[in-house]
Each structure stands twice: as structure tokens, then as C-alpha cells.
Coordinates of C-alpha atoms in Angstrom, one line a residue:
M1110 CA 22.0 -0.3 -1.1
T1111 CA 22.4 2.8 1.0
K1112 CA 20.1 3.9 3.8
S1113 CA 18.7 6.7 1.6
E1114 CA 18.0 4.2 -1.2
I1115 CA 16.1 1.8 1.0
A1116 CA 14.2 4.7 2.6
S1117 CA 13.0 5.7 -0.9
Y1118 CA 11.1 2.4 -1.0
I1119 CA 9.3 2.8 2.3
D1120 CA 5.8 4.2 2.9
H1121 CA 6.2 5.4 6.6
T1122 CA 2.9 4.2 8.0
L1123 CA 0.7 5.1 11.0
L1124 CA -2.9 3.7 10.6
S1125 CA -3.7 3.1 14.2
P1126 CA -7.3 4.0 15.2
V1127 CA -5.8 5.9 18.2
A1128 CA -3.2 7.9 16.3
T1129 CA -3.1 11.6 17.4
V1130 CA -2.3 14.8 15.5
S1131 CA 1.0 15.1 17.3
Q1132 CA 1.9 11.5 16.2
I1133 CA 1.1 12.4 12.6
V1134 CA 3.2 15.5 12.8
Q1135 CA 6.1 13.4 14.2
L1136 CA 5.5 10.8 11.4
C1137 CA 5.8 13.5 8.8
N1138 CA 9.0 14.9 10.4
E1139 CA 10.6 11.5 10.4
A1140 CA 9.7 11.0 6.8
K1141 CA 11.2 14.3 5.8
I1142 CA 14.4 13.6 7.8
N1143 CA 14.9 10.1 6.4
G1144 CA 13.6 10.5 2.9
F1145 CA 10.8 8.0 3.0
A1146 CA 8.7 7.7 -0.2
S1147 CA 5.5 8.7 1.6
V1148 CA 3.6 8.8 4.9
C1149 CA 0.5 6.5 4.9
V1150 CA -2.2 7.8 7.2
N1151 CA -5.9 7.4 7.7
P1152 CA -8.1 9.8 5.7
V1153 CA -8.9 12.0 8.7
Y1154 CA -5.2 13.0 8.8
V1155 CA -4.6 13.7 5.1
A1156 CA -4.9 17.5 5.4
V1157 CA -2.6 17.5 8.4
A1158 CA 0.0 15.5 6.6
R1159 CA -0.3 17.7 3.5
T1160 CA 0.4 20.8 5.6
Q1161 CA 3.4 19.2 7.2
L1162 CA 4.8 17.9 3.9
Q1163 CA 4.0 20.8 1.6
D1164 CA 7.6 21.8 1.0
S1165 CA 8.9 18.2 0.9
P1166 CA 9.1 15.5 -1.8
V1167 CA 7.6 13.0 0.6
K1168 CA 4.1 12.0 -0.7
V1169 CA 0.9 11.8 1.3
C1170 CA -0.7 8.3 1.0
T1171 CA -4.1 7.3 2.4
V1172 CA -6.4 4.4 2.5
V1173 CA -9.9 3.8 1.0
G1174 CA -12.4 1.2 2.0
F1175 CA -10.1 0.3 4.8
P1176 CA -9.5 -2.2 6.3
L1177 CA -12.4 -4.5 5.3
G1178 CA -13.0 -3.5 1.7
A1179 CA -16.7 -3.8 2.4
S1180 CA -17.8 -0.3 1.5
T1181 CA -19.9 0.2 -1.7
S1182 CA -18.0 1.0 -4.8
A1183 CA -19.6 4.5 -4.9
D1184 CA -18.5 5.1 -1.3
K1185 CA -14.9 4.1 -2.2
A1186 CA -14.9 6.4 -5.2
M1187 CA -16.3 9.3 -3.1
E1188 CA -13.7 8.6 -0.4
A1189 CA -10.9 8.6 -2.9
R1190 CA -12.0 11.9 -4.5
R1191 CA -12.3 13.6 -1.1
A1192 CA -8.9 12.3 -0.1
V1193 CA -7.2 13.7 -3.2
R1194 CA -9.0 17.0 -2.8
N1195 CA -7.7 17.1 0.8
G1196 CA -4.1 16.6 -0.3
A1197 CA -3.5 12.9 -0.9
D1198 CA -1.0 11.9 -3.6
E1199 CA -1.5 8.2 -3.4
I1200 CA -4.6 6.1 -2.7
D1201 CA -4.4 2.6 -1.3
M1202 CA -7.8 1.0 -1.8
V1203 CA -9.1 -2.4 -0.4
I1204 CA -10.9 -4.6 -2.9
D1205 CA -14.2 -6.2 -2.3
I1206 CA -12.7 -9.4 -0.8
G1207 CA -16.0 -11.2 -0.7
A1208 CA -16.5 -10.6 -4.4
A1209 CA -13.1 -12.1 -5.1
K1210 CA -13.9 -15.2 -2.9
D1211 CA -17.2 -15.5 -4.8
G1212 CA -15.5 -15.4 -8.2
R1213 CA -17.2 -12.2 -9.1
F1214 CA -14.0 -10.8 -10.7
S1215 CA -15.8 -8.5 -13.2
E1216 CA -17.2 -6.7 -10.2
V1217 CA -13.8 -6.4 -8.6
S1218 CA -12.4 -5.0 -11.8
K1219 CA -15.2 -2.5 -12.3
E1220 CA -14.8 -1.3 -8.7
I1221 CA -11.1 -0.8 -9.1
A1222 CA -11.6 1.1 -12.4
L1223 CA -14.2 3.3 -10.7
V1224 CA -11.8 4.3 -7.9
V1225 CA -8.9 4.7 -10.3
R1226 CA -11.0 7.1 -12.5
A1227 CA -12.3 9.0 -9.6
S1228 CA -8.8 9.5 -8.1
K1229 CA -7.0 10.4 -11.3
K1230 CA -9.8 12.7 -12.5
M1231 CA -9.7 14.7 -9.3
G1232 CA -5.9 14.7 -9.5
Q1233 CA -6.1 16.2 -13.0
R1234 CA -8.3 19.0 -11.7
L1235 CA -5.5 19.7 -9.2
N1236 CA -2.7 19.2 -11.7
K1237 CA -1.4 16.2 -9.8
N1238 CA -0.5 12.7 -10.9
I1239 CA -2.3 10.4 -8.4
I1240 CA -1.0 6.9 -7.8
V1241 CA -3.6 4.2 -7.0
K1242 CA -2.6 1.0 -5.2
V1243 CA -4.9 -2.0 -4.9
I1244 CA -4.9 -3.9 -1.6
L1245 CA -5.8 -7.6 -2.1
E1246 CA -5.5 -8.9 1.5
T1247 CA -3.7 -11.9 0.2
C1248 CA -4.0 -14.0 3.4
F1249 CA -7.7 -14.6 2.5
L1250 CA -7.1 -15.5 -1.1
S1251 CA -5.9 -18.5 -3.0
D1252 CA -3.0 -18.2 -5.5
Y1253 CA -5.5 -18.2 -8.4
E1254 CA -7.6 -15.5 -6.7
I1255 CA -4.5 -13.4 -6.2
Q1256 CA -3.4 -13.8 -9.8
T1257 CA -6.9 -12.9 -11.1
C1258 CA -7.2 -9.9 -8.8
C1259 CA -3.8 -8.7 -10.0
L1260 CA -5.0 -8.9 -13.6
C1261 CA -8.2 -7.0 -12.6
A1262 CA -6.1 -4.2 -11.1
K1263 CA -3.8 -4.1 -14.1
N1264 CA -6.7 -4.0 -16.6
A1265 CA -8.3 -1.2 -14.5
N1266 CA -5.1 0.9 -14.9
A1267 CA -4.2 0.8 -11.3
D1268 CA -0.5 1.7 -10.6
Y1269 CA 0.3 -1.0 -7.9
V1270 CA -1.1 -4.1 -6.4
K1271 CA -0.5 -4.4 -2.6
T1272 CA -0.5 -7.5 -0.4
S1273 CA -2.2 -6.5 2.8
T1274 CA -3.9 -4.0 5.2
G1275 CA -2.0 -5.3 8.2
F1276 CA -5.3 -5.6 10.0
A1277 CA -6.6 -9.0 8.8
N1278 CA -6.9 -11.8 11.4
P1279 CA -7.4 -15.1 9.5
K1280 CA -8.2 -18.2 11.5
D1281 CA -8.3 -21.9 10.9
V1282 CA -11.4 -24.1 11.6
D1283 CA -10.3 -24.4 15.3
G1284 CA -10.1 -20.6 15.7
N1285 CA -6.3 -20.5 15.7
S1286 CA -4.7 -17.5 14.1
L1287 CA -3.1 -17.9 10.7
P1288 CA -0.3 -15.9 9.1
N1289 CA -1.3 -12.5 7.6
G1290 CA 0.6 -9.6 6.0
A1291 CA 3.3 -9.8 3.3
S1292 CA 5.0 -13.0 2.3
V1293 CA 7.8 -13.6 -0.2
H1294 CA 5.6 -16.2 -2.0
H1295 CA 2.8 -13.8 -2.5
V1296 CA 5.0 -10.9 -3.6
K1297 CA 6.8 -13.1 -6.2
L1298 CA 3.4 -14.4 -7.4
M1299 CA 2.1 -10.8 -7.8
R1300 CA 5.2 -9.7 -9.6
D1301 CA 5.2 -12.6 -12.0
T1302 CA 1.5 -11.9 -12.7
V1303 CA 1.6 -8.1 -13.3
G1304 CA 5.1 -8.1 -15.0
P1305 CA 7.8 -5.5 -14.7
D1306 CA 5.9 -2.3 -15.5
M1307 CA 3.4 -2.3 -12.6
G1308 CA 4.2 -1.6 -8.9
V1309 CA 4.0 -4.2 -6.2
K1310 CA 3.7 -3.0 -2.6
A1311 CA 4.4 -5.4 0.2
S1312 CA 2.9 -4.5 3.6
G1313 CA 2.0 -6.1 6.9
G1314 CA 4.5 -7.5 9.3
I1315 CA 7.6 -6.0 7.8
R1316 CA 9.6 -5.3 11.0
N1317 CA 13.2 -5.9 10.1
A1318 CA 15.8 -5.4 7.4
R1319 CA 16.2 -9.0 6.6
F1320 CA 12.6 -9.4 5.6
A1321 CA 12.6 -6.1 3.8
I1322 CA 15.5 -7.4 1.6
E1323 CA 13.7 -10.7 0.9
L1324 CA 10.6 -8.9 -0.3
L1325 CA 12.5 -6.5 -2.5
E1326 CA 14.4 -9.4 -4.1
A1327 CA 11.0 -11.2 -4.6
G1328 CA 9.8 -8.2 -6.7
A1329 CA 8.4 -5.6 -4.3
S1330 CA 8.9 -2.0 -5.5
R1331 CA 7.4 -0.4 -2.3
L1332 CA 7.3 -1.4 1.3
G1333 CA 4.5 -0.3 3.7
T1334 CA 5.7 -0.5 7.3
S1335 CA 5.4 1.2 10.7
S1336 CA 9.0 -0.1 11.4
G1337 CA 10.8 2.1 8.9
L1338 CA 13.0 3.8 11.5
G1339 CA 14.1 0.4 13.0
I1340 CA 14.9 -1.0 9.5
L1341 CA 17.1 2.0 8.8
A1342 CA 18.8 1.8 12.2
R1343 CA 19.8 -1.7 11.5
W1344 CA 20.5 -1.4 7.8
D1345 CA 23.9 -2.7 6.5
E1346 CA 24.9 -0.7 3.5
S1347 CA 27.4 -3.3 2.5
V1348 CA 24.7 -5.9 1.8
K1349 CA 24.2 -6.5 -1.9
I1350 CA 20.6 -6.7 -3.0
N1351 CA 19.2 -8.2 -6.2
C1352 CA 16.5 -5.6 -6.5
K1353 CA 15.1 -5.1 -10.0
Y1354 CA 12.1 -2.8 -9.3

């Protein structure tokens, strides 16, 4: 796989709460130079990114209900509509994680469907095809909960399921930090659940080429990372990757 090919899988991400306009402009320039799939920015910077990328194939991705997923469904839908109106091409929404832990999966499905409809309807008004990705925050969920949430997203006509926000901080009973972010196990579980025709985005903790390869081989079709430049810098084009998606 060439550097340009791996770049096309990457959402070049800057979701820091202290990100500045100049950093967003730099992010967009890096994305254009390297051919990343999108830039992923907070909603406040969607219009800035749209301006910077208006003559580029790089998409503008933003987040909704981020990072906790604890906004109301109506607020998430409104946030998605506004983001698309401001120039977003892709919406990464966080599910109601508490509802999933409660087993209230019908509510999870209804909320995803609401955001999908809101995003795509606004996209139709603007003659744009909007992609909606559903962030599960897998570090908080059991395998069964992950599988069920994946089916909720699929049944709600979302385009992707996504592992993580990158901001979760799970802890054990003693207060020790537990792993978060993407894992090969979760990506494979998600791919096996949604099948070949839906996207799977791995995000959170993807900092090197080796891990990126493992996630792609497990079934990821998009990688969300703030380390895209480093991954490209160390990419070995001679490495053969069994990447089906």
C-alpha cells in the first residue's frame, strides 16, 4: 500500500479544546498536501475548515454530542443540522452510552435515526451527500452491547460505526486507568457484526503505522488519528496489507 493509499483512509484529526484557528488552517493544509480523507474538527471550526478546503477533495468532518454523548437527542439533531449547514460533509455522533448500558437499545436506535435524518435532509437541501458515523465508545461497552449498538446504527441507516472519541477515561474499581481507544478485537467484532457494506472507523490511540495496519486488516475502513503525519513519515510501501475494506 502506497503512502497516498493509506492517507486516503485517514481522518486528520484535531479535537483539542485549546485548538486555535491557525492550527486548524495548518491541519487543512496538511490534509490537502497529503491527501487525507478528511479533517475532523470541533463544530466551532467547521466553517473555517470549509473555507480552507473549498477547492479540495478533502472532506470536513465534525463531531456531535461530543465527547460524552449525554446531550438530548433533539440537541444532537440540531447540532448536526447546523454543522452541515456550516459546511460539514461528515458527522461523527456519540451515542447515549448510558442508554446502551441500561439496555435501552430502542432509544439508542431512535436517536441515531434522528441524527441521520437531520444530517441527510440538510445535506439534500444543499445538494450534498452527508456521511454519518456513530461513535460507540467501546471501552465502556461489553461485546454484546457493542454488537447490539452496531445493529442499531445499521438499522438506522448510518454509514459507519466508530470505536471511540479518544477522550474516555475508564477506570477499574481501584481507580486505575483502563485501556481506551481503538482495539483490534473491537474493530473485528464491529466488522463481523455490520458486514461488508457498512463502514467501520477506528479511532483513539492510533499513533504508529504498525497499529494502523493491524486495524485495517481487522476490518477498519477509516482511521481517525492526530498522528497521521507520523504514520505517513514511517510508512513502508513494501509492506503487504490484507485490507478488504
